[in-house]
mmCIF file of C-alpha atoms in Angstrom:
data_model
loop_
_atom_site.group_PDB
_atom_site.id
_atom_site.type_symbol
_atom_site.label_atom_id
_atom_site.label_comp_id
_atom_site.label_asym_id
_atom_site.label_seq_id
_atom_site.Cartn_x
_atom_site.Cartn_y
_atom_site.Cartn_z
ATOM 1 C CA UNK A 11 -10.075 28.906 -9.609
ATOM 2 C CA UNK A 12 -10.913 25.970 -11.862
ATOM 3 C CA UNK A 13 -11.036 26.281 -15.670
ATOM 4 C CA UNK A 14 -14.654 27.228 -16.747
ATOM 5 C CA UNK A 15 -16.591 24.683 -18.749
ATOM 6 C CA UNK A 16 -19.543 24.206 -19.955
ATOM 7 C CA UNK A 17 -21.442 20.914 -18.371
ATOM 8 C CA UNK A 18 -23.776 19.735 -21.501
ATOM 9 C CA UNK A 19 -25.876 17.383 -19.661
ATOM 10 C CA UNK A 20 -26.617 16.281 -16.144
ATOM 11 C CA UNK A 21 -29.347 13.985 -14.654
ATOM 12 C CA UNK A 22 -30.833 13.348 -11.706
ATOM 13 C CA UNK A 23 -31.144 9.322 -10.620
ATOM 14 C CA UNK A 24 -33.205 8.604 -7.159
ATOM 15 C CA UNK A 25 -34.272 4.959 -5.612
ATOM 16 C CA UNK A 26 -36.584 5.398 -2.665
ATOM 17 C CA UNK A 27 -35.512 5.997 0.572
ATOM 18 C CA UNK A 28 -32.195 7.015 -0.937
ATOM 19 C CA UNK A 29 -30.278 10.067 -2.059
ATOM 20 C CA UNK A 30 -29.792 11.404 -5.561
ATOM 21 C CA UNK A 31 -27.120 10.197 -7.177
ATOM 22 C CA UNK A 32 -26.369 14.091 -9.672
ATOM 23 C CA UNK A 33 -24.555 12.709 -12.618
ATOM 24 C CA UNK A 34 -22.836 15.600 -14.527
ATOM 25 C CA UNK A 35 -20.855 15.140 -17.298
ATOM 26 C CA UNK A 36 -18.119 17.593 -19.036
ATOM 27 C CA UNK A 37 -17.715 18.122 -22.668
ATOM 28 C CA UNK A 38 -19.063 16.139 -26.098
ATOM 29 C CA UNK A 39 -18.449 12.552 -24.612
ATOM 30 C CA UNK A 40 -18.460 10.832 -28.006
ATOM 31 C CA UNK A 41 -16.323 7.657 -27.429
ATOM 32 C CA UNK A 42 -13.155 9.480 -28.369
ATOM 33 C CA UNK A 43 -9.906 7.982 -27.662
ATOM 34 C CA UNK A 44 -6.862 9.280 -27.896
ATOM 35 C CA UNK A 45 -4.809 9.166 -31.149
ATOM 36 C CA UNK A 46 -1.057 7.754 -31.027
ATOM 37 C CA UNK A 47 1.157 8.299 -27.935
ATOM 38 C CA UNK A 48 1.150 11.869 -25.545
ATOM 39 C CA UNK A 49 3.716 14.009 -26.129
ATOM 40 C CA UNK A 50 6.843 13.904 -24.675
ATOM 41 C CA UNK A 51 7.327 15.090 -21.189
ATOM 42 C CA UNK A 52 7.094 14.619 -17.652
ATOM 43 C CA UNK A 53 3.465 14.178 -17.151
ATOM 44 C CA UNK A 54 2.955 11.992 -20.346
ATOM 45 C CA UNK A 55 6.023 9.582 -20.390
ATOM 46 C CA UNK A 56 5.805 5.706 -19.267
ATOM 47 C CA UNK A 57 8.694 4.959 -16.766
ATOM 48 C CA UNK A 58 11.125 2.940 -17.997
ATOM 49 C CA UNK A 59 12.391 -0.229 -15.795
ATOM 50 C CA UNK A 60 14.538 -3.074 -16.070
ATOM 51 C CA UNK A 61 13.048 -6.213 -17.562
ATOM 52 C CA UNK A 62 10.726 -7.448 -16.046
ATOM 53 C CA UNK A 63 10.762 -11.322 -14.112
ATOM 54 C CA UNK A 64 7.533 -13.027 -13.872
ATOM 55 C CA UNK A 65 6.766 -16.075 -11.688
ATOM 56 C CA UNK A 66 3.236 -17.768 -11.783
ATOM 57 C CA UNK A 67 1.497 -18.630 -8.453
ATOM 58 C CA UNK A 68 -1.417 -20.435 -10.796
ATOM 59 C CA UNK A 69 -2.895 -20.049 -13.597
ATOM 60 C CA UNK A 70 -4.275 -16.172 -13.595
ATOM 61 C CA UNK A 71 -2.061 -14.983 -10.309
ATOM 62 C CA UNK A 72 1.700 -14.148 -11.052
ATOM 63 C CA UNK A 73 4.904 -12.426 -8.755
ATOM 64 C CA UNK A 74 6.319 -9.806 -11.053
ATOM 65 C CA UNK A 75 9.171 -7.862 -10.097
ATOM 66 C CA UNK A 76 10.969 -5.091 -11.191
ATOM 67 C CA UNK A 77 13.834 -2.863 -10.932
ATOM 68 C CA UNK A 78 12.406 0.167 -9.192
ATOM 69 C CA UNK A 79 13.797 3.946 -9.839
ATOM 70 C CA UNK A 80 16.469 3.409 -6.453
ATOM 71 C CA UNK A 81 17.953 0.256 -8.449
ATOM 72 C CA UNK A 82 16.402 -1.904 -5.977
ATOM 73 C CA UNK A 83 14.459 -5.083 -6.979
ATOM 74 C CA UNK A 84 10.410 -4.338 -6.141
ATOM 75 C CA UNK A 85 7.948 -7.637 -6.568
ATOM 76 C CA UNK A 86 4.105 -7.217 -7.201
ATOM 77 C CA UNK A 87 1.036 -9.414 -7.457
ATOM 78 C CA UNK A 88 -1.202 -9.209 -10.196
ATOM 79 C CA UNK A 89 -3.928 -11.373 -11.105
ATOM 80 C CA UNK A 90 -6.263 -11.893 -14.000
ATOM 81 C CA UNK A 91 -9.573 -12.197 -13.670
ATOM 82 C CA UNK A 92 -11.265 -13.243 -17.004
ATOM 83 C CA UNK A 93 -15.324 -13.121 -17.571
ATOM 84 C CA UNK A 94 -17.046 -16.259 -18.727
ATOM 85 C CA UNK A 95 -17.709 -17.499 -21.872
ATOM 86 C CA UNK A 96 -15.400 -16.714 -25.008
ATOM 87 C CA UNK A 97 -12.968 -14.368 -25.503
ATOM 88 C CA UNK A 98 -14.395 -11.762 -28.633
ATOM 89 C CA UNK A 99 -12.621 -11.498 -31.510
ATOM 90 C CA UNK A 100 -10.305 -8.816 -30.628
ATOM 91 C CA UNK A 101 -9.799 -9.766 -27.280
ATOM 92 C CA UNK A 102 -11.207 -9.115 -23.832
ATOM 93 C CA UNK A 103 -11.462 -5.315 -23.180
ATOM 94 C CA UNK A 104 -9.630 -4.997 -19.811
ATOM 95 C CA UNK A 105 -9.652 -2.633 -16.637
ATOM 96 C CA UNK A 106 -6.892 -2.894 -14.518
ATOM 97 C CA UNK A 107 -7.476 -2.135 -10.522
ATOM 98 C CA UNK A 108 -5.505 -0.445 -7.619
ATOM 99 C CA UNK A 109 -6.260 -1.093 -4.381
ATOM 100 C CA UNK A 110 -6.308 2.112 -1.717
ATOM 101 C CA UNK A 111 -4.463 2.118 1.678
ATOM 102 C CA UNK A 112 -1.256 3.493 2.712
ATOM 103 C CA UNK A 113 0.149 0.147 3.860
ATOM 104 C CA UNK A 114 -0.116 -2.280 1.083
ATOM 105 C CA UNK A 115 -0.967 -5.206 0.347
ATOM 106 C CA UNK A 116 1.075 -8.900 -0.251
ATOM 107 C CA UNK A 117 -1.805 -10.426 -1.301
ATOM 108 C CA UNK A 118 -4.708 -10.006 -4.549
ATOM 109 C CA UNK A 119 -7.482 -10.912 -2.555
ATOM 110 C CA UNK A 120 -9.990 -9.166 -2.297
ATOM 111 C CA UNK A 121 -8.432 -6.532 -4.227
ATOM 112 C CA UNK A 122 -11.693 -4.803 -6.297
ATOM 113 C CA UNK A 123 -13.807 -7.813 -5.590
ATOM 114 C CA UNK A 124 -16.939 -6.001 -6.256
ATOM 115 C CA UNK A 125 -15.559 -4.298 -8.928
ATOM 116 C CA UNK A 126 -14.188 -7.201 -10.606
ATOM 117 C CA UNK A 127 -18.197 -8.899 -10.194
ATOM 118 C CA UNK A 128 -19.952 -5.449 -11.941
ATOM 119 C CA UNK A 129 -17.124 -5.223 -14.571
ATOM 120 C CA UNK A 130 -17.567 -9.020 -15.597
ATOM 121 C CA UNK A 131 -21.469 -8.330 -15.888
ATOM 122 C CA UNK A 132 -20.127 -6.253 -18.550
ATOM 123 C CA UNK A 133 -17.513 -8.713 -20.714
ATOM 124 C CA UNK A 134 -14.093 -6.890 -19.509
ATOM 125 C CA UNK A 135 -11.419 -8.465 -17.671
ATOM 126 C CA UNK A 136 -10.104 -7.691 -14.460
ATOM 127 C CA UNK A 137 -6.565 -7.336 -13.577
ATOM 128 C CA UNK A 138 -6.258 -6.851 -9.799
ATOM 129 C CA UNK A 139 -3.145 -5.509 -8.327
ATOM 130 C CA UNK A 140 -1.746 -6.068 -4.698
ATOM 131 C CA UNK A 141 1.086 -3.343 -4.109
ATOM 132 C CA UNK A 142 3.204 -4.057 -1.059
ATOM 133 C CA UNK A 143 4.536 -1.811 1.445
ATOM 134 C CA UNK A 144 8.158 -0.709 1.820
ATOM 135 C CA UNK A 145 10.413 -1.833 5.359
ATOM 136 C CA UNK A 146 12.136 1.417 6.578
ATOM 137 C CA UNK A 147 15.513 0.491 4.806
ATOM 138 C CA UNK A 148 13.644 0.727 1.522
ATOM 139 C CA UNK A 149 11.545 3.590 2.156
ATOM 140 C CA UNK A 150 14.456 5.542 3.162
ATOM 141 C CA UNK A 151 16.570 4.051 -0.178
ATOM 142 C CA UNK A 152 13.984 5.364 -2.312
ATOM 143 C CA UNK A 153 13.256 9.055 -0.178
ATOM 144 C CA UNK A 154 17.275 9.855 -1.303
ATOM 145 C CA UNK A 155 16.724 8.544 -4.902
ATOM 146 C CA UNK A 156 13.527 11.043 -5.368
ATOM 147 C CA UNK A 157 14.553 13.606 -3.235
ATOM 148 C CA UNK A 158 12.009 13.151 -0.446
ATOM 149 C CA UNK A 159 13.238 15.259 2.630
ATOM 150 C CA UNK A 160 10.481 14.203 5.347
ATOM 151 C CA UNK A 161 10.237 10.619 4.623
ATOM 152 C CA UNK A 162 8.675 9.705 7.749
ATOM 153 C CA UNK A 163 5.240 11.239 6.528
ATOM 154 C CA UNK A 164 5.994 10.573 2.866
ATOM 155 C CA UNK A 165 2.824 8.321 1.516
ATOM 156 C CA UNK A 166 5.541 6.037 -0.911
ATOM 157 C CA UNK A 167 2.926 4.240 -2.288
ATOM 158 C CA UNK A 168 2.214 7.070 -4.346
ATOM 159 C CA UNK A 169 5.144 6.546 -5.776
ATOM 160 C CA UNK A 170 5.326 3.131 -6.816
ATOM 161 C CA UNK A 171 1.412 2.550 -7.358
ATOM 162 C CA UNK A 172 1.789 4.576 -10.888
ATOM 163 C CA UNK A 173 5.245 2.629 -11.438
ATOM 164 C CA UNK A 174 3.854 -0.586 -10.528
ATOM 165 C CA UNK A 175 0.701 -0.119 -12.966
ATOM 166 C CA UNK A 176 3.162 0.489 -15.721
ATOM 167 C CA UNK A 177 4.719 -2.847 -14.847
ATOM 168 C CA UNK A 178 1.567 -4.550 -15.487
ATOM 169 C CA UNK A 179 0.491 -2.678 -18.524
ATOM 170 C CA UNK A 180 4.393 -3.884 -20.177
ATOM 171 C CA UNK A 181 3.077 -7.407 -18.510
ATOM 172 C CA UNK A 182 -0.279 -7.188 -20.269
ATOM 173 C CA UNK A 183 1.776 -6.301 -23.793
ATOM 174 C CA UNK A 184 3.685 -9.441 -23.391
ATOM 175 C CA UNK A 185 0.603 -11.530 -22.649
ATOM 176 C CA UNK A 186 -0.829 -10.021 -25.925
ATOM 177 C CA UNK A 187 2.295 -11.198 -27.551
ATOM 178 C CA UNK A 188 2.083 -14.489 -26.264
ATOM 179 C CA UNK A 189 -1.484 -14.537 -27.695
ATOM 180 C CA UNK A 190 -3.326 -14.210 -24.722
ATOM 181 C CA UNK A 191 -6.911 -12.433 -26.125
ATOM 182 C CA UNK A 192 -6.800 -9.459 -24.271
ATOM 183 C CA UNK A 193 -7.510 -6.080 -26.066
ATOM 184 C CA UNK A 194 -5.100 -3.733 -24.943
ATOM 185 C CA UNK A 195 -6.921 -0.791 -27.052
ATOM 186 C CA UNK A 196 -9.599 -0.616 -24.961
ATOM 187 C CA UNK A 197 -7.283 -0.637 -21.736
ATOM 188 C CA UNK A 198 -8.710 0.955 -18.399
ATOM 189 C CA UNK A 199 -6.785 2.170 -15.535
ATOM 190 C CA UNK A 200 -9.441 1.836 -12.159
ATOM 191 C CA UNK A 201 -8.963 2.106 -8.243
ATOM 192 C CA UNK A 202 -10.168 2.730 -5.441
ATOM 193 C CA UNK A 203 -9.316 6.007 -2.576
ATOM 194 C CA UNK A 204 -5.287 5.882 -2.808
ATOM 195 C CA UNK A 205 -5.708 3.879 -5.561
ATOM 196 C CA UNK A 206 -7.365 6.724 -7.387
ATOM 197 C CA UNK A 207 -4.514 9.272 -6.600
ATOM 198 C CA UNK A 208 -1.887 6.607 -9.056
ATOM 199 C CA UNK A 209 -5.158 6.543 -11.585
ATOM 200 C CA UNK A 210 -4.885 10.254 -11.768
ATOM 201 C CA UNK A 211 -0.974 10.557 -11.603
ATOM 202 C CA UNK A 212 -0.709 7.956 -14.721
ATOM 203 C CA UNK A 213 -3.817 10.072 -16.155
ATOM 204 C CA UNK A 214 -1.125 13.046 -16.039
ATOM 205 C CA UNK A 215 -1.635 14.357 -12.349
ATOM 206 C CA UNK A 216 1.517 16.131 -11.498
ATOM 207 C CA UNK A 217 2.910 18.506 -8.173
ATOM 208 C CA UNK A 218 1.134 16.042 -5.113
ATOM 209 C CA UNK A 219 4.466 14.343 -4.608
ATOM 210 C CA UNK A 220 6.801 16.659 -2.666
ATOM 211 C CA UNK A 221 10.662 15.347 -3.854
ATOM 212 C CA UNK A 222 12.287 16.537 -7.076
ATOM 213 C CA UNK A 223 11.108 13.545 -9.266
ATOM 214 C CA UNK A 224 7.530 13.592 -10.471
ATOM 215 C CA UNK A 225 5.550 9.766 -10.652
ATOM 216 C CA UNK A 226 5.333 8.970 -14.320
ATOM 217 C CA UNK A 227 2.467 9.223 -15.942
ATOM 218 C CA UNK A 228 1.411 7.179 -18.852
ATOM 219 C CA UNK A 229 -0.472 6.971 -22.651
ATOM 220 C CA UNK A 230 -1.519 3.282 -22.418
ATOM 221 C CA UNK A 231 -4.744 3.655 -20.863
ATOM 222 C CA UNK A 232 -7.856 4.780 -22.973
ATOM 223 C CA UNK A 233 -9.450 5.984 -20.256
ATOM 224 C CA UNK A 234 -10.008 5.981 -16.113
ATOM 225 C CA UNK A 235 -11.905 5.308 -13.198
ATOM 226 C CA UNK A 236 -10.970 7.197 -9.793
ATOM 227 C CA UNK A 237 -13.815 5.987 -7.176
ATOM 228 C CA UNK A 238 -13.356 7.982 -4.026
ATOM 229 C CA UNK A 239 -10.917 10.623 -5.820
ATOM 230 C CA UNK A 240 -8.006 12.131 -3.244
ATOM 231 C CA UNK A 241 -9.534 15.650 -2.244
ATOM 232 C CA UNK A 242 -8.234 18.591 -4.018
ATOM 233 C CA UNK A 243 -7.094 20.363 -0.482
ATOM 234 C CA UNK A 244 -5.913 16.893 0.881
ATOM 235 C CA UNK A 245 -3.148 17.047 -2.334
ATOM 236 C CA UNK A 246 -2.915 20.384 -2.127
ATOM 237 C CA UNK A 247 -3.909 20.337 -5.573
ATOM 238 C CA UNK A 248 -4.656 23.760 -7.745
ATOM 239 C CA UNK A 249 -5.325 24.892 -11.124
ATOM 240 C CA UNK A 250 -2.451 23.173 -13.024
ATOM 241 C CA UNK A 251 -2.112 19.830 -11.152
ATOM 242 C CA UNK A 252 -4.831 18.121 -13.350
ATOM 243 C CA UNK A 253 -4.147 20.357 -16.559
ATOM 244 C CA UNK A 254 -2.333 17.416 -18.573
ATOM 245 C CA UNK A 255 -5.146 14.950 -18.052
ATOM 246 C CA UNK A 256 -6.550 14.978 -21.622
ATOM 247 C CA UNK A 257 -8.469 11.489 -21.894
ATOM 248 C CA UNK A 258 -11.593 10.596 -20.538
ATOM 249 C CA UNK A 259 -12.076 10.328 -16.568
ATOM 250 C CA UNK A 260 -14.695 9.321 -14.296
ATOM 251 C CA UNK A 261 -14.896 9.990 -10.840
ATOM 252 C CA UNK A 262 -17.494 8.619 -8.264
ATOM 253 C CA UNK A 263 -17.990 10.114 -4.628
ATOM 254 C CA UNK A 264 -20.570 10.987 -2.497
ATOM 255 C CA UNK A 265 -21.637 12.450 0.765
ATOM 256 C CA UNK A 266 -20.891 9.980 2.547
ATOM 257 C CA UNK A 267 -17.191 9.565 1.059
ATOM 258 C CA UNK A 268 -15.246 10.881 4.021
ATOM 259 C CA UNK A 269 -11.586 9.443 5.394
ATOM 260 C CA UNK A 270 -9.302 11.097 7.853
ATOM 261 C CA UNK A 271 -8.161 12.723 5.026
ATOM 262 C CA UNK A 272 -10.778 13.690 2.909
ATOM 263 C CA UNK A 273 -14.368 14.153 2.886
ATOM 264 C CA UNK A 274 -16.559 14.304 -0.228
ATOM 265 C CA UNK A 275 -17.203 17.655 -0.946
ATOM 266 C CA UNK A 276 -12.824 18.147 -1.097
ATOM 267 C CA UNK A 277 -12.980 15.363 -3.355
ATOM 268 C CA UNK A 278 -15.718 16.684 -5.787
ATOM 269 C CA UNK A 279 -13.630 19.830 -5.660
ATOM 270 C CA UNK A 280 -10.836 17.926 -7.429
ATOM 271 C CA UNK A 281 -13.397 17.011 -10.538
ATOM 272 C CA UNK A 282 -13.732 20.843 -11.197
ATOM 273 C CA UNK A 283 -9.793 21.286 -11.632
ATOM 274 C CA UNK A 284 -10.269 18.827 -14.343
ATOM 275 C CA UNK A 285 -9.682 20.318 -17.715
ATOM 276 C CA UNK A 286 -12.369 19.953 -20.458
ATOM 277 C CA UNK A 287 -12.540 16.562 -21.627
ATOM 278 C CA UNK A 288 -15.147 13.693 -21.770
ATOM 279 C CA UNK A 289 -15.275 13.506 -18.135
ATOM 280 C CA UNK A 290 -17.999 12.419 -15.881
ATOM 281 C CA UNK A 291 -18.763 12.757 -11.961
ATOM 282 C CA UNK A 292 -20.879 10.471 -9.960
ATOM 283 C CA UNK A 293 -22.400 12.295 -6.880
ATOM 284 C CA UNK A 294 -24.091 10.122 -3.833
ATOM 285 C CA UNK A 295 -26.212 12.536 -1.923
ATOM 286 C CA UNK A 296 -27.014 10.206 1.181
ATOM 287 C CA UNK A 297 -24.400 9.896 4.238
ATOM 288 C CA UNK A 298 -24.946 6.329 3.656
ATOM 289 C CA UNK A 299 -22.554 5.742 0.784
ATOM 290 C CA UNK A 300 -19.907 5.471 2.340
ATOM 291 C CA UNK A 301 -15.827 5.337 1.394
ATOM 292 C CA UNK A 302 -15.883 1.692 0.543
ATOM 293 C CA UNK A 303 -19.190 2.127 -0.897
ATOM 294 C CA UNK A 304 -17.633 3.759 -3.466
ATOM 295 C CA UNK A 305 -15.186 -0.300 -3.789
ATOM 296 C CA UNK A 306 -18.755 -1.178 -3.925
ATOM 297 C CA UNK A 307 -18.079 -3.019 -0.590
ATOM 298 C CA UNK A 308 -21.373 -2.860 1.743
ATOM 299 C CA UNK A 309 -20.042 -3.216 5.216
ATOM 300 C CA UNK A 310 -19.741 0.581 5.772
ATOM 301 C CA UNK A 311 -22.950 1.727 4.226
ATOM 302 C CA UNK A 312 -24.778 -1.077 6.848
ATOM 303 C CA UNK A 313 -23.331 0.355 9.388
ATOM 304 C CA UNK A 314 -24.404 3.515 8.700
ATOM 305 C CA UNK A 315 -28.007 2.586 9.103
ATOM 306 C CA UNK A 316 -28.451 1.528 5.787
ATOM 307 C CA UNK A 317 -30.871 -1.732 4.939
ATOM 308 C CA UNK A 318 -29.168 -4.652 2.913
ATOM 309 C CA UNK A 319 -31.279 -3.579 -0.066
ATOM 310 C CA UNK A 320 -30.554 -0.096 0.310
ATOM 311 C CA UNK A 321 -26.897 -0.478 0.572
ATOM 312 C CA UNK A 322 -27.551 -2.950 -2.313
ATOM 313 C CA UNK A 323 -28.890 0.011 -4.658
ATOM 314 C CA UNK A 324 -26.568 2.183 -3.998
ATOM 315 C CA UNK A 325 -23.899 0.370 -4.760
ATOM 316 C CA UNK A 326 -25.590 -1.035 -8.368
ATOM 317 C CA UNK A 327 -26.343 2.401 -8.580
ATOM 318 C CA UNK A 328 -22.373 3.176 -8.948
ATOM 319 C CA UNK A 329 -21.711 -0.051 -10.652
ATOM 320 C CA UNK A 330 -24.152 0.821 -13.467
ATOM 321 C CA UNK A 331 -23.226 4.228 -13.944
ATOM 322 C CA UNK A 332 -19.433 3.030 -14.325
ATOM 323 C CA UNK A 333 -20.380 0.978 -16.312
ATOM 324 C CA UNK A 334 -22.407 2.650 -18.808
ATOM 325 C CA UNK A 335 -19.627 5.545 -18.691
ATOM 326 C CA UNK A 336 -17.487 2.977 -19.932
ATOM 327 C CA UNK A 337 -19.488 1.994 -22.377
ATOM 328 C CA UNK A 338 -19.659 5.175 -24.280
ATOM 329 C CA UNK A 339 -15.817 5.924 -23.942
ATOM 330 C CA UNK A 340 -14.302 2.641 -24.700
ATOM 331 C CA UNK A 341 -17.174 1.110 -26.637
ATOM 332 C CA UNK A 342 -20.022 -1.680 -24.937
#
């Protein structure tokens, strides 16, 4: 059973021809953030890796690589993506984005395209992350370092998505450091379908990864965005898997939201195991929102019968409410 809690508000938005879209929200959302670090422990401490190398492609796109938990040197791509016009005073407030898929990807594009278009509409900068896959030598390496006994059908990427992200957030610190105008106290942590699961382990999620090491979590980001959220059953997720989460999270799934692995409803089901917080859930009722709907990517939803204009609302439809989410939690 999930933790009762009392939803203060909840509103109904409808464009013709189209589905509701029930917004419910948890809890006094009142732009809180969280004050100094989390506590100690294994759902609230940063991973710690060896210094980091960077190597710049271009101006915004840079290799960075790491020493990863099996001692083994792991490279990422990560790219900034800055709005127009001037920095504000206190720097660009900034989002950073995982991409879903078990594979992974070698390269940043199109890595939250859409997202990164609706996010500049709203002054933050976009960090995009491409997080390769593993050959079997390393996947293997880094089953015996965590303790992964069936690493055939062991989904590694949720591993290192969480440990990669906390690459990127030390990255971002030395950028700051450097003088670069990005405000890292208004940091968000975004993805998309897998992408969500590492949003929700470095939000605190703990017990979906089978071995005897947990995926660190972390206390950098202010707040997060899981569009297309893993289903609770898919994770095998219960009552105490999201009890650590304690700052602000928004999820955003629909009817339509289904994957061989989960389908909507499983994944609304993990909102409700959500403690009380200033959380907020974006529900598509209309089949035509489909998974990548929710990367605000139209392909899907056309195929599903939807018009260009429909598929067109319904994706501003999650864009806006993302984005006026984020502006109460992490200021406009």
């Amino acid at each position: 059973m999930s933790t009762p809690r009392t939803r203060i508000g909840a509103r109904i938005v409808c464009a013709a021809h189209l589905g509701c879209a029930v917004i419910a929200m948890v809890a006094p959302l009142g732009g809180c953030r969280p004050d100094g670090p989390a506590p100690a422990g294994t759902a609230t401490t940063p991973a710690a890796h060896a210094p980091v190398d960077v190597a710049w492609r271009d101006e915004h796109t840079a290799t960075i690589t790491y020493v990863d938990v099996a001692g083994s040197p792991r490279s990422i791509i990560a790219q900034l993506r800055p709005p127009g016009g001037a920095a504000p005073a206190a720097g660009w407030p900034v989002v950073v984005w995982s991409h879903g898929g078990a594979d992974g990807k070698d390269v940043v594009a199109p890595v939250g395209d859409g997202w990164t278009t609706a996010l500049h509409t709203a002054g933050h900068l976009v960090v995009a992350i491409a997080h390769p896959g593993r050959d079997l030598d390393e996947r293997e390496l880094l089953c015996a370092t965590i303790g992964i006994d069936d690493c055939d059908r062991f989904k590694y990427l949720t591993w290192d998505r969480p440990n990669d992200a906390a690459v990127v957030f030390d990255w971002l610190e030395s950028l700051v450091a450097d003088g670069e105008p990005i405000d890292l106290d208004r940091l968000v942590y975004g993805g998309h379908s897998a992408g969500s699961v590492s949003v929700l382990t470095v939000a605190g999620m703990t017990g979906h990864v089978p071995g005897d090491v947990q995926p660190p979590s972390d206390p950098r980001p202010v707040a997060f965005v899981a569009a297309s959220p893993p289903g609770a059953t898919t994770l095998s997720l219960d009552d105490t898997s999201l009890a650590a989460i304690d700052r602000p999270v928004l999820m955003l799934t629909g009817a339509g939201d289904a994957t061989d692995g989960s389908v909507g409803l499983d994944r609304r089901t993990t909102f409700e195991l959500l403690p009380p917080g200033d959380h907020r859930l974006l529900w598509i009722d209309d089949p035509r929102a489909r998974h990548t709907t929710f990367d605000l990517d139209l392909d899907a939803c056309r195929r599903s019968g939807g018009t260009r204009a429909e598929c067109r609302t319904l994706a501003r439809t999650i864009a806006d409410d993302a984005l006026t989410w984020l502006a109460l939690v992490n200021g406009p």
